[in-house]
Tab-separated table of C-alpha atoms in Angstrom:
chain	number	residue	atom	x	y	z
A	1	UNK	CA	-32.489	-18.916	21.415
A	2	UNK	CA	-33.825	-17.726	18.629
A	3	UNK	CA	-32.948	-19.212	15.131
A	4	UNK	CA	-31.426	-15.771	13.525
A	5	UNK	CA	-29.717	-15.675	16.755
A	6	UNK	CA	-28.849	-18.657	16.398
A	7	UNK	CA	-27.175	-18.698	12.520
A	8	UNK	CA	-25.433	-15.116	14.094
A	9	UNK	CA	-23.513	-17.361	16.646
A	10	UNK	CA	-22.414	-19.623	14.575
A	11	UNK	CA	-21.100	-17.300	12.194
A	12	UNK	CA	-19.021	-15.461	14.045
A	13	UNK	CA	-17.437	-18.900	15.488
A	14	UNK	CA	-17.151	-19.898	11.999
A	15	UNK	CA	-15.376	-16.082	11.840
A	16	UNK	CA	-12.823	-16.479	14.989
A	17	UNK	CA	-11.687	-20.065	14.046
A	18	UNK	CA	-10.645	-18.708	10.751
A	19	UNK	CA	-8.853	-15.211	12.643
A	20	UNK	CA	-6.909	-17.855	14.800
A	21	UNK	CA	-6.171	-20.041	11.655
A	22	UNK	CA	-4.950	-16.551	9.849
A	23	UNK	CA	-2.738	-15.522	13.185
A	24	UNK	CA	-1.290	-19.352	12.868
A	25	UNK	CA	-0.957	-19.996	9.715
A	26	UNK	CA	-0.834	-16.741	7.270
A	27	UNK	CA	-3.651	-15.784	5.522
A	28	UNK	CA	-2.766	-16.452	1.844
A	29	UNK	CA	-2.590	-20.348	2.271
A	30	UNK	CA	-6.266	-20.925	3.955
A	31	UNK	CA	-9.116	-22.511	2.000
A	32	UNK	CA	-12.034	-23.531	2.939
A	33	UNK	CA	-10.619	-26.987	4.053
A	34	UNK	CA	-9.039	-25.667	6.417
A	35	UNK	CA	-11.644	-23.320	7.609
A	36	UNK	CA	-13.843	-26.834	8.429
A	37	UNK	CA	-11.109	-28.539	9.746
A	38	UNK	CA	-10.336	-25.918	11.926
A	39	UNK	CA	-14.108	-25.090	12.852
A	40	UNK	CA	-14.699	-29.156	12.825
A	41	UNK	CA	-17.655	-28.378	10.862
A	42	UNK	CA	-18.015	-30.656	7.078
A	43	UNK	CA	-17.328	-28.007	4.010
A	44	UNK	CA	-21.074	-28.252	3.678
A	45	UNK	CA	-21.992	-26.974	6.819
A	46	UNK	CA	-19.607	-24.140	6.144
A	47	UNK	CA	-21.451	-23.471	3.243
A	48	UNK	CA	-25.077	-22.879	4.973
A	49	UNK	CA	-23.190	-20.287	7.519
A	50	UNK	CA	-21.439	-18.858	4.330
A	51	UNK	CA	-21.638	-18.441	0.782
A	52	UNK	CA	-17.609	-17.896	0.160
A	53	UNK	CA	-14.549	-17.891	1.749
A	54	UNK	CA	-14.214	-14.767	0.709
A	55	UNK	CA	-17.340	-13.672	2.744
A	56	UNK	CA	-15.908	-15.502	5.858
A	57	UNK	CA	-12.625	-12.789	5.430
A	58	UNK	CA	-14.815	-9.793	4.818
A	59	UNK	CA	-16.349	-11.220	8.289
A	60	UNK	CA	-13.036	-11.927	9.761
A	61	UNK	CA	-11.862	-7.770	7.948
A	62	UNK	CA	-14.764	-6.209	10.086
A	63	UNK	CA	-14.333	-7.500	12.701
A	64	UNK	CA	-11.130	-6.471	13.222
A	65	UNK	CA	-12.131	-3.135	12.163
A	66	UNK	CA	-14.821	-2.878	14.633
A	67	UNK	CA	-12.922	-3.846	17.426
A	68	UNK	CA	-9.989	-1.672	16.502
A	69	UNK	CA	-12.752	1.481	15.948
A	70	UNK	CA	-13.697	0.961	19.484
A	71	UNK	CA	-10.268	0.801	20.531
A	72	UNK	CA	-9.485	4.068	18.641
A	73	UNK	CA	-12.811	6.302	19.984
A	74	UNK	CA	-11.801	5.315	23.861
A	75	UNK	CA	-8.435	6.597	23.187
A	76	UNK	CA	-9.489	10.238	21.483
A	77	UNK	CA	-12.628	10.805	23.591
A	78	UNK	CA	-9.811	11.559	26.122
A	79	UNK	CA	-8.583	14.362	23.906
A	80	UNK	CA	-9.820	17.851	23.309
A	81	UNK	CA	-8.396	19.640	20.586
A	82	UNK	CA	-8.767	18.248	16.870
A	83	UNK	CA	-4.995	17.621	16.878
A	84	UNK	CA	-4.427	15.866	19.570
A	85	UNK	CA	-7.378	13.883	18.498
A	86	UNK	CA	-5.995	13.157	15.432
A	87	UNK	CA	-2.313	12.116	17.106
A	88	UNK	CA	-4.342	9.671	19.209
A	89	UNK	CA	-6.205	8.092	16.536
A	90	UNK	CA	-2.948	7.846	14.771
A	91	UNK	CA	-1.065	6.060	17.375
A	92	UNK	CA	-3.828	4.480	19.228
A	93	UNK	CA	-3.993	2.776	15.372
A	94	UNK	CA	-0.392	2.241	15.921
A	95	UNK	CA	-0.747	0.110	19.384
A	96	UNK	CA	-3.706	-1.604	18.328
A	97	UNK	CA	-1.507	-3.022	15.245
A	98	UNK	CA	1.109	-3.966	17.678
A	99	UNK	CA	-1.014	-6.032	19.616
A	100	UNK	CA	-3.342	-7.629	17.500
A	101	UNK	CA	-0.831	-9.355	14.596
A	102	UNK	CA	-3.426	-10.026	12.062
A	103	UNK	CA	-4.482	-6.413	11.636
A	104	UNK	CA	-1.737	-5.752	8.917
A	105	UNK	CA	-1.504	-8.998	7.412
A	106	UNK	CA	-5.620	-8.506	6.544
A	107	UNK	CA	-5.676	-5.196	5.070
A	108	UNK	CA	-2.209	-5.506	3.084
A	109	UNK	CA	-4.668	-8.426	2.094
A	110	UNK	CA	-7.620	-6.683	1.883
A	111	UNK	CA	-5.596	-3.474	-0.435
A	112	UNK	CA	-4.601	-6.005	-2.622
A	113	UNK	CA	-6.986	-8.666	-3.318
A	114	UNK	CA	-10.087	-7.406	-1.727
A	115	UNK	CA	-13.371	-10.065	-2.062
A	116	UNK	CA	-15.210	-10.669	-4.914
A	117	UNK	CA	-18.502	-9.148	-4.253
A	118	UNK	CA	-20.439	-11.600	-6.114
A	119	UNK	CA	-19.757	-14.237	-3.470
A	120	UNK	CA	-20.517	-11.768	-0.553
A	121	UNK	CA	-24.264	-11.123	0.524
A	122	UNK	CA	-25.322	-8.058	0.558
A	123	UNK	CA	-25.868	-8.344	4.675
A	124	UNK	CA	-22.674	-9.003	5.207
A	125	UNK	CA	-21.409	-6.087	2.933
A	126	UNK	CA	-23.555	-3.590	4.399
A	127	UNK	CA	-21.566	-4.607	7.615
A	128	UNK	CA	-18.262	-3.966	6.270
A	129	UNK	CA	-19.611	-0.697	4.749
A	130	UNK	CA	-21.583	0.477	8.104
A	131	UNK	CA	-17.957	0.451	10.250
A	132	UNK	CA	-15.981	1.369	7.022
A	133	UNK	CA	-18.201	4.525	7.049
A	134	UNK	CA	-18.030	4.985	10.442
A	135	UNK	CA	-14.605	5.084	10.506
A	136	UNK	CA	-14.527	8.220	7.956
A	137	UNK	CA	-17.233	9.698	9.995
A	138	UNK	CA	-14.887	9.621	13.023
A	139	UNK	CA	-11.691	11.228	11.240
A	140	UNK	CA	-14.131	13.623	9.279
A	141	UNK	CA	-15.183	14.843	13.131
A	142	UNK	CA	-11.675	15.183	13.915
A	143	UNK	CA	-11.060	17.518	10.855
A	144	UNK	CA	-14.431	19.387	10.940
A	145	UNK	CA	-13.733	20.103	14.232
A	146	UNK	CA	-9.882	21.306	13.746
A	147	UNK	CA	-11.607	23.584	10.974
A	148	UNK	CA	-13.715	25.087	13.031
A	149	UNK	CA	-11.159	26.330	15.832
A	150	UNK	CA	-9.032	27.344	13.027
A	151	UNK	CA	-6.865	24.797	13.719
A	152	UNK	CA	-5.950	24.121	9.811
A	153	UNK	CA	-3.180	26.077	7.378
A	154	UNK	CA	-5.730	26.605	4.558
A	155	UNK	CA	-9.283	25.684	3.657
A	156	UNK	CA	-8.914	21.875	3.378
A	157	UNK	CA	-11.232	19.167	1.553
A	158	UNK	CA	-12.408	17.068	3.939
A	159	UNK	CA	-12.826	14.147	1.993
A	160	UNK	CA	-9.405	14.086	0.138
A	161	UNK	CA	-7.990	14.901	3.449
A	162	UNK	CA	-9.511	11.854	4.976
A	163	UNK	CA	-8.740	9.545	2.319
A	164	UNK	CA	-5.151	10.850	1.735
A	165	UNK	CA	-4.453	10.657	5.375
A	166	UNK	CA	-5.729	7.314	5.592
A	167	UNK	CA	-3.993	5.952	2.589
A	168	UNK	CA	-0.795	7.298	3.767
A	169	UNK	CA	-0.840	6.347	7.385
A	170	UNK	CA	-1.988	2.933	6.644
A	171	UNK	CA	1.114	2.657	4.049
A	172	UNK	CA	3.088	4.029	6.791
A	173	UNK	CA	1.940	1.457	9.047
A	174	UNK	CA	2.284	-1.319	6.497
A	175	UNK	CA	6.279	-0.414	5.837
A	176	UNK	CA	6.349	0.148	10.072
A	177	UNK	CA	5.792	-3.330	10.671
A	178	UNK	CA	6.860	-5.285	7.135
A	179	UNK	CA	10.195	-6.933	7.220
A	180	UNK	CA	10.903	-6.581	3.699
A	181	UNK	CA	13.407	-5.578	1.500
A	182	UNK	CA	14.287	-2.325	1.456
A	183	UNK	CA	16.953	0.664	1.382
A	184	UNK	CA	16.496	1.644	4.904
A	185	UNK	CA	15.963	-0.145	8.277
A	186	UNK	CA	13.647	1.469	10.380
A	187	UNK	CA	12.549	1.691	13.806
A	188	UNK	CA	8.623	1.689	14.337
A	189	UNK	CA	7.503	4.308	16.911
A	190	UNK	CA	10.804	6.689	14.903
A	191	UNK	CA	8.916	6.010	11.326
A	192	UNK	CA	4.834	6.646	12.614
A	193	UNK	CA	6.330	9.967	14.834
A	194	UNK	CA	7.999	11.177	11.957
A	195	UNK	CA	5.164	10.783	9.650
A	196	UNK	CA	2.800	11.838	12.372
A	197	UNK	CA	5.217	15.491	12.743
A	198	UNK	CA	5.149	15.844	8.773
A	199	UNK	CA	1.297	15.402	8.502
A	200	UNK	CA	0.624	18.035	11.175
A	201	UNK	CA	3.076	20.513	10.271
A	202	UNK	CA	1.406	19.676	6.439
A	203	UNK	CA	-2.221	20.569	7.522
A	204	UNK	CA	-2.083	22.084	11.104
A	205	UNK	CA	-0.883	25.625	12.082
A	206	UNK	CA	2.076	25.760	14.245
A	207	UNK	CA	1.204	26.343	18.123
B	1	UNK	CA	27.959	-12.548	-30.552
B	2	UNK	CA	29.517	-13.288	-27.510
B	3	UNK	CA	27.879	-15.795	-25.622
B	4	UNK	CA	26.959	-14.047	-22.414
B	5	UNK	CA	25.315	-11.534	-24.887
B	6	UNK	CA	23.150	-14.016	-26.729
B	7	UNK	CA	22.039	-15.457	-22.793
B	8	UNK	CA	21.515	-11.628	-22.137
B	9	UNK	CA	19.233	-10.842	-25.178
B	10	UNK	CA	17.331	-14.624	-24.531
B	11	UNK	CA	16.913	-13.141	-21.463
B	12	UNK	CA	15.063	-9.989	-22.011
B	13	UNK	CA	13.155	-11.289	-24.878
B	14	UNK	CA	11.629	-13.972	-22.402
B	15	UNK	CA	11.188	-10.852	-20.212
B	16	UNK	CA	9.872	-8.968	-22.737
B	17	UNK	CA	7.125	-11.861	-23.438
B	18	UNK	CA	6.186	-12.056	-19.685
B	19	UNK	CA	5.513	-8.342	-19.279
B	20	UNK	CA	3.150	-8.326	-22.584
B	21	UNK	CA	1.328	-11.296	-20.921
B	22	UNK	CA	1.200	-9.486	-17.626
B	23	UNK	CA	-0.746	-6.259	-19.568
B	24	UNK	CA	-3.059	-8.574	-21.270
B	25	UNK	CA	-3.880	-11.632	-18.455
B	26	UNK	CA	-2.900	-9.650	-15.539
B	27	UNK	CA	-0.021	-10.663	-13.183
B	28	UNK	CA	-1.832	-12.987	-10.839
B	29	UNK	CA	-2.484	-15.732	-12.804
B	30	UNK	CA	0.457	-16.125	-15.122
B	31	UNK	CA	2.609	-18.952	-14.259
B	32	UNK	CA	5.463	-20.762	-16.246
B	33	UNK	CA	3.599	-22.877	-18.630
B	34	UNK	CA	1.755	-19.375	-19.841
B	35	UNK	CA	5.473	-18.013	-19.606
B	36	UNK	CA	6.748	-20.379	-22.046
B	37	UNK	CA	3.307	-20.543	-24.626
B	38	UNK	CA	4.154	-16.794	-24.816
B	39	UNK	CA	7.857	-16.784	-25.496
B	40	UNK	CA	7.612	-19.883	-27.868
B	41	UNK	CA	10.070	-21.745	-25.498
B	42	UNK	CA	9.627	-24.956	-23.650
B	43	UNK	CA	9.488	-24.789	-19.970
B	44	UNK	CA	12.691	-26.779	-19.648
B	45	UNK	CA	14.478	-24.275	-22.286
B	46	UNK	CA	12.687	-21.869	-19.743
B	47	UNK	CA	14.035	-23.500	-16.693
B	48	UNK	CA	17.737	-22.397	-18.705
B	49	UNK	CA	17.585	-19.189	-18.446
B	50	UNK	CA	15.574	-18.090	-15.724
B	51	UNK	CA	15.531	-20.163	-12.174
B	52	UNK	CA	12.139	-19.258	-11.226
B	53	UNK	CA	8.799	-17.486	-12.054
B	54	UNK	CA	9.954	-14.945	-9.150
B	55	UNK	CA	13.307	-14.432	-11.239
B	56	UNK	CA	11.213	-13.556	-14.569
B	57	UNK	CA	8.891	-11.433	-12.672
B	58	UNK	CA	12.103	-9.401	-10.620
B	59	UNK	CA	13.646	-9.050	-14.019
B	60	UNK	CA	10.258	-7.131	-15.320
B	61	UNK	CA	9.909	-5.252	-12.498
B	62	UNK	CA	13.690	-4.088	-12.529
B	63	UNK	CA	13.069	-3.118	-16.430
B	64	UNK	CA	10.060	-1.211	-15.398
B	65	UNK	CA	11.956	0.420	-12.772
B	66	UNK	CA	14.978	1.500	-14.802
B	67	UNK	CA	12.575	2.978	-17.785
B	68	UNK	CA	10.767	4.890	-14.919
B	69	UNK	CA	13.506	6.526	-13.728
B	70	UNK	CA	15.155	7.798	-16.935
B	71	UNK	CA	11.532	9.256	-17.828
B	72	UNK	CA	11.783	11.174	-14.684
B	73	UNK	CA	15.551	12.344	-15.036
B	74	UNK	CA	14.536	13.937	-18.240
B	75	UNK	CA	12.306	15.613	-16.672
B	76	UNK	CA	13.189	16.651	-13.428
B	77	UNK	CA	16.719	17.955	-15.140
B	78	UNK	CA	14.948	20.672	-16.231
B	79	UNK	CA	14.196	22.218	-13.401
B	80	UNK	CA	16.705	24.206	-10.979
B	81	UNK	CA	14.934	24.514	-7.316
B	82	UNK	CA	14.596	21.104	-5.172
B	83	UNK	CA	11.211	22.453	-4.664
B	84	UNK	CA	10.055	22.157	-8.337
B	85	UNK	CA	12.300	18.961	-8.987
B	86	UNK	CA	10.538	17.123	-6.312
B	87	UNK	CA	7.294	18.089	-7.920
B	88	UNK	CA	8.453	17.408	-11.557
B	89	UNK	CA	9.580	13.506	-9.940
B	90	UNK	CA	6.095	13.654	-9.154
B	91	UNK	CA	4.083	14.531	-11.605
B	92	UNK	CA	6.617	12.134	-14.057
B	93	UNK	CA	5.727	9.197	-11.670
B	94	UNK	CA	1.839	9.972	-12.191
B	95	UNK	CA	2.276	10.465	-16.426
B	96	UNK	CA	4.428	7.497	-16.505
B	97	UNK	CA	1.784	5.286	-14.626
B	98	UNK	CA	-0.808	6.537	-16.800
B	99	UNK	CA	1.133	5.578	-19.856
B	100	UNK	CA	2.153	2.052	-18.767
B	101	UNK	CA	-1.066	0.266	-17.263
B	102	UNK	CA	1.618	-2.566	-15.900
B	103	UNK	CA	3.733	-0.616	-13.141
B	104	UNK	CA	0.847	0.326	-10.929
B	105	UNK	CA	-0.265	-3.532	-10.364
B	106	UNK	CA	3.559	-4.488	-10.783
B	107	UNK	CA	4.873	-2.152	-7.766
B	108	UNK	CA	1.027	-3.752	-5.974
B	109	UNK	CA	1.743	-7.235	-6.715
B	110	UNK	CA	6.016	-6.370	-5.308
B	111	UNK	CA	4.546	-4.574	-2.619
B	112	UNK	CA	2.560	-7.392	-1.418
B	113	UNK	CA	4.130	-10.907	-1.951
B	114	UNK	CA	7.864	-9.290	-3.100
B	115	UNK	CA	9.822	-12.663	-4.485
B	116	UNK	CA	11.092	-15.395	-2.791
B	117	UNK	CA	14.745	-14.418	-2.497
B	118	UNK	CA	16.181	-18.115	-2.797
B	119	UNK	CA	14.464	-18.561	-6.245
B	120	UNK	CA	16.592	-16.038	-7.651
B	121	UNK	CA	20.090	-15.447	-8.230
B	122	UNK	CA	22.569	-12.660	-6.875
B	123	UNK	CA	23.102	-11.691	-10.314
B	124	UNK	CA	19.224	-10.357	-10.945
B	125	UNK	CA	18.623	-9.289	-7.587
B	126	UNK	CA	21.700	-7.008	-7.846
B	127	UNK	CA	20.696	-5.523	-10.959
B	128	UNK	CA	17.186	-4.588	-9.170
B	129	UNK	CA	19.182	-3.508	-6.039
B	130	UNK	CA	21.027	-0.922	-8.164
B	131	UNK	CA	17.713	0.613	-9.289
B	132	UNK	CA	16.329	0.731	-6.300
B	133	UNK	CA	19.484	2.265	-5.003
B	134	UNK	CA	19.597	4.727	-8.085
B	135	UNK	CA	16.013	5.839	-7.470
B	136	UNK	CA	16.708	6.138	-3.522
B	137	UNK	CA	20.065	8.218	-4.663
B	138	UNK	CA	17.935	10.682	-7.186
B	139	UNK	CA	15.395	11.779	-3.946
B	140	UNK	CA	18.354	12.280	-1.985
B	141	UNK	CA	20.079	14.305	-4.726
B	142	UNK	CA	16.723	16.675	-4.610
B	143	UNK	CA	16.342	17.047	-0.960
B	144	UNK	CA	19.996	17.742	-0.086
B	145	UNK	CA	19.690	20.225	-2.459
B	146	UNK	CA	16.376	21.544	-0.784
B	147	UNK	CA	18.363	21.225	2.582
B	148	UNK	CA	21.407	23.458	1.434
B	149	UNK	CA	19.117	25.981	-0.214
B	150	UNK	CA	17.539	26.295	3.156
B	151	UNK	CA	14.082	25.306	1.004
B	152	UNK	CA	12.966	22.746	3.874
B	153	UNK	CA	11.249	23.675	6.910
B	154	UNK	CA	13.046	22.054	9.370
B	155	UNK	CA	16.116	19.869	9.471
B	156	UNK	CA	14.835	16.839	8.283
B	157	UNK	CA	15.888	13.255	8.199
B	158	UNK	CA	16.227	13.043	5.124
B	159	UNK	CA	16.349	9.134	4.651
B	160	UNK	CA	13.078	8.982	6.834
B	161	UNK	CA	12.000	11.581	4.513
B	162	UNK	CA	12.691	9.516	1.251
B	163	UNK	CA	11.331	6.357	2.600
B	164	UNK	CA	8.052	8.181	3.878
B	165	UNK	CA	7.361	10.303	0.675
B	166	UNK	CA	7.952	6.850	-1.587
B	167	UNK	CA	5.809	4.967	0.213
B	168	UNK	CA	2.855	7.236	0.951
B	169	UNK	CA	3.296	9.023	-2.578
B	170	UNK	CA	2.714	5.407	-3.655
B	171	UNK	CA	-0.297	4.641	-1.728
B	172	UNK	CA	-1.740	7.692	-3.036
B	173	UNK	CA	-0.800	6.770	-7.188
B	174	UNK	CA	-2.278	2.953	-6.180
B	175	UNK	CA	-5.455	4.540	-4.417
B	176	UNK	CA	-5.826	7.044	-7.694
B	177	UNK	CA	-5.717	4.458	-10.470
B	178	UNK	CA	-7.617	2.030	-8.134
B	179	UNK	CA	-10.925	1.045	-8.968
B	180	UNK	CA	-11.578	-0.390	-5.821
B	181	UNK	CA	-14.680	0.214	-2.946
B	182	UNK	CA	-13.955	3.410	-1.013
B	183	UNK	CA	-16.500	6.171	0.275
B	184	UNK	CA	-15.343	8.177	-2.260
B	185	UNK	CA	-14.931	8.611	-5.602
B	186	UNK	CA	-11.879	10.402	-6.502
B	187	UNK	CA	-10.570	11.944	-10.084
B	188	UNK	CA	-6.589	11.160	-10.644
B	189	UNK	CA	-4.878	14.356	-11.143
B	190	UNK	CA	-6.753	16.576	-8.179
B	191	UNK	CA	-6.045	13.395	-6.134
B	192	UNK	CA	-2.524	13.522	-6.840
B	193	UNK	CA	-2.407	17.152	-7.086
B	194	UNK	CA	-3.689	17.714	-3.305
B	195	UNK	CA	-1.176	15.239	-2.070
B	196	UNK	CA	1.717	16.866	-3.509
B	197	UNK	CA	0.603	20.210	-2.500
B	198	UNK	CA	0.273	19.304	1.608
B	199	UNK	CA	3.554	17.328	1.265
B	200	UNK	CA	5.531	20.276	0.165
B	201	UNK	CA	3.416	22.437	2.546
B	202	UNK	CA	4.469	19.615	5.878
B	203	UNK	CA	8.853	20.113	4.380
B	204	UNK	CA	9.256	22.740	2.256
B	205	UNK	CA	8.738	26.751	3.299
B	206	UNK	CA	6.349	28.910	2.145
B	207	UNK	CA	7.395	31.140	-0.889
C-alpha cells in the first residue's frame, strides 16, 4: 500500500473506535485516553494520525454525515415531484436517526460546542465542508426544482429556506428523540408528521 | 425580616452574582469556586444556600425565564387578533434576546446538558416548572383564541403546535445570533422575519 493510503486507514480506524466508544459511552466524557485505550494505540501515536481530539470528532461528525447523505439520496431518487422529495429526505433523515444512535447525540454536540478550528487541519475541514455543502446542494435541488413546477405558495429564498428548514427539522428531530424535561410527551413518527404537514402546507401549494 | 425572606434575598443575590459572571466568563467554565469569588461567599456558606452548581444555574435560568415572559405580556396585550399576538410573542422573544446577551447561550447550554435533577431541590425546580408552565399556558391562550376566531387553517393540535413552534422558533433565534460555520451568512431580523412569515403562512389563513 501506499503510505498516504496508508495514514488514510489508520485514520479512519482511529475514527470508528472513537464512534463505538461515543455509542458506549456518551460523547461528552471521552478524551483522548480513552480514544488510545480504545484504539490500543499510545496517546502519541494518536497524535501523528491526529492533531486534536477535536479533529478525531469532526472525523467521527462526517462521517456520519456522509453515510447518512447516501442514505438520504437512495431514498429521494425514488421520488419525482419536489415534495415528495422533500417528505423523503425528511423522514428518510428520520429512520436513519433511529437506527444509527449516535447521529443525535453528535450534532446536539456538534450545535453546541462545535471544534475549535485551530486544532483541525485544514484537510480534514475541507471534508466536513465538501459533504456539509453537499448536503445544501441536495435540498437546494429539491426546492429549485419545486420552484420550477410551481410547486411553491410564493417566490421563496432558497437559501433561508434551506437553512430554516434545516434548523427546524433538525430541532424537531432533536426534541423527537430527547428524553428530557418537558411540558408535553410526545410520540416520534406523531411529532416529525406533524411538523412535516405544517412545513408543506407553509411553503407548498395545496394539491 | 423574616427569616425565610433573608434565605430568599441571599438567594437571589448569589443568583444575581452567577448570572453577571455568566455575561462576562461565559457559562461553560464557571464552577463553584468562581461562584463564590463573585458573590464574596465561601463555598461552604455557598454549599448553605444552594445544593449544587445545577441549582444556581436553574435558579438563573428560571429568573431569565420569568423576566422574558412579562416583557412579552406587555407586549403582546396590546394586540387583539391571535394572528398579531403570536407575532408580537415573536418579535418580543427576538428584542429581548438582543437586549440580554445571556438567554440565548442560557436556553443553549439548558437545551443541551439541562441539570441533573437530583442536585436540586423540589422547591427550585417547581418554581422553574411554573414558568415553563406559564409560558406553555400564554401560547395556548393565543392559539385557542386563533382556533375560535376560525384564524387557523386547519384544526390543529394545538399542544403539538406549541411544542413545535417553541422549539423550531428557537432553533431559528440560536441559528440568528450564532456566529457559528454555516454556508451562509444570515442578517438577524430578515432571518427571523422569514421564519415567522412561513409559520403563520403553514397555520394561520390568508387575509
Amino acid at each position: 500500500m501506499k503510505k498516504e493510503t496508508v495514514i488514510k486507514a489508520k485514520r479512519q480506524f482511529i475514527a470508528d473506535c472513537t464512534k463505538n466508544l461515543i455509542e458506549t459511552a456518551g460523547i461528552d466524557s471521552i478524551n483522548m485516553e480513552d480514544i488510545a485505550k480504545a484504539s490500543e494505540y499510545t496517546k502519541r501515536t494518536l497524535y501523528v494520525y491526529f492533531k486534536s481530539k477535536d479533529e478525531i470528532l469532526l472525523w467521527v461528525f462526517t462521517d456520519d454525515l456522509i453515510q447518512r447523505w447516501n442514505y438520504q439520496k437512495i431514498r429521494i431518487q425514488q421520488k419525482i415531484k419536489g415534495i415528495d422529495k422533500l417528505k423523503e429526505w425528511a423522514y428518510a433523515y428520520l429512520d436513519y436517526c433511529s437506527e444509527n444512535s449516535i447521529t443525535i447525540p453528535l450534532q446536539n454536540y456538534m450545535d453546541y460546542h462545535f471544534v475549535n478550528l485551530e486544532k483541525v487541519d485544514n484537510e480534514v475541514f475541507s471534508r466536513f465542508e465538501e459533504i456539509n455543502t453537499a448536503l445544501a446542494e441536495g435540498l437546494r435541488l429539491i426546492f429549485n426544482e419545486s420552484l420550477k413546477n410551481k410547486e411553491l405558495r410564493f417566490k421563496v429564498n432558497i437559501d433561508l429556506t434551506i437553512s430554516q428548514f434545516l434548523y427546524s427539522y433538525r430541532a424537531i428531530l432533536q426534541r423527537a428523540f430527547s428524553s428530557q424535561y418537558s411540558f408535553t410527551t410526545i410520540d416520534k413518527k406523531e411529532y416529525v408528521d406533524y411538523f412535516i404537514h405544517s412545513f408543506i402546507l407553509g411553503h407548498f401549494k395545496k394539491k
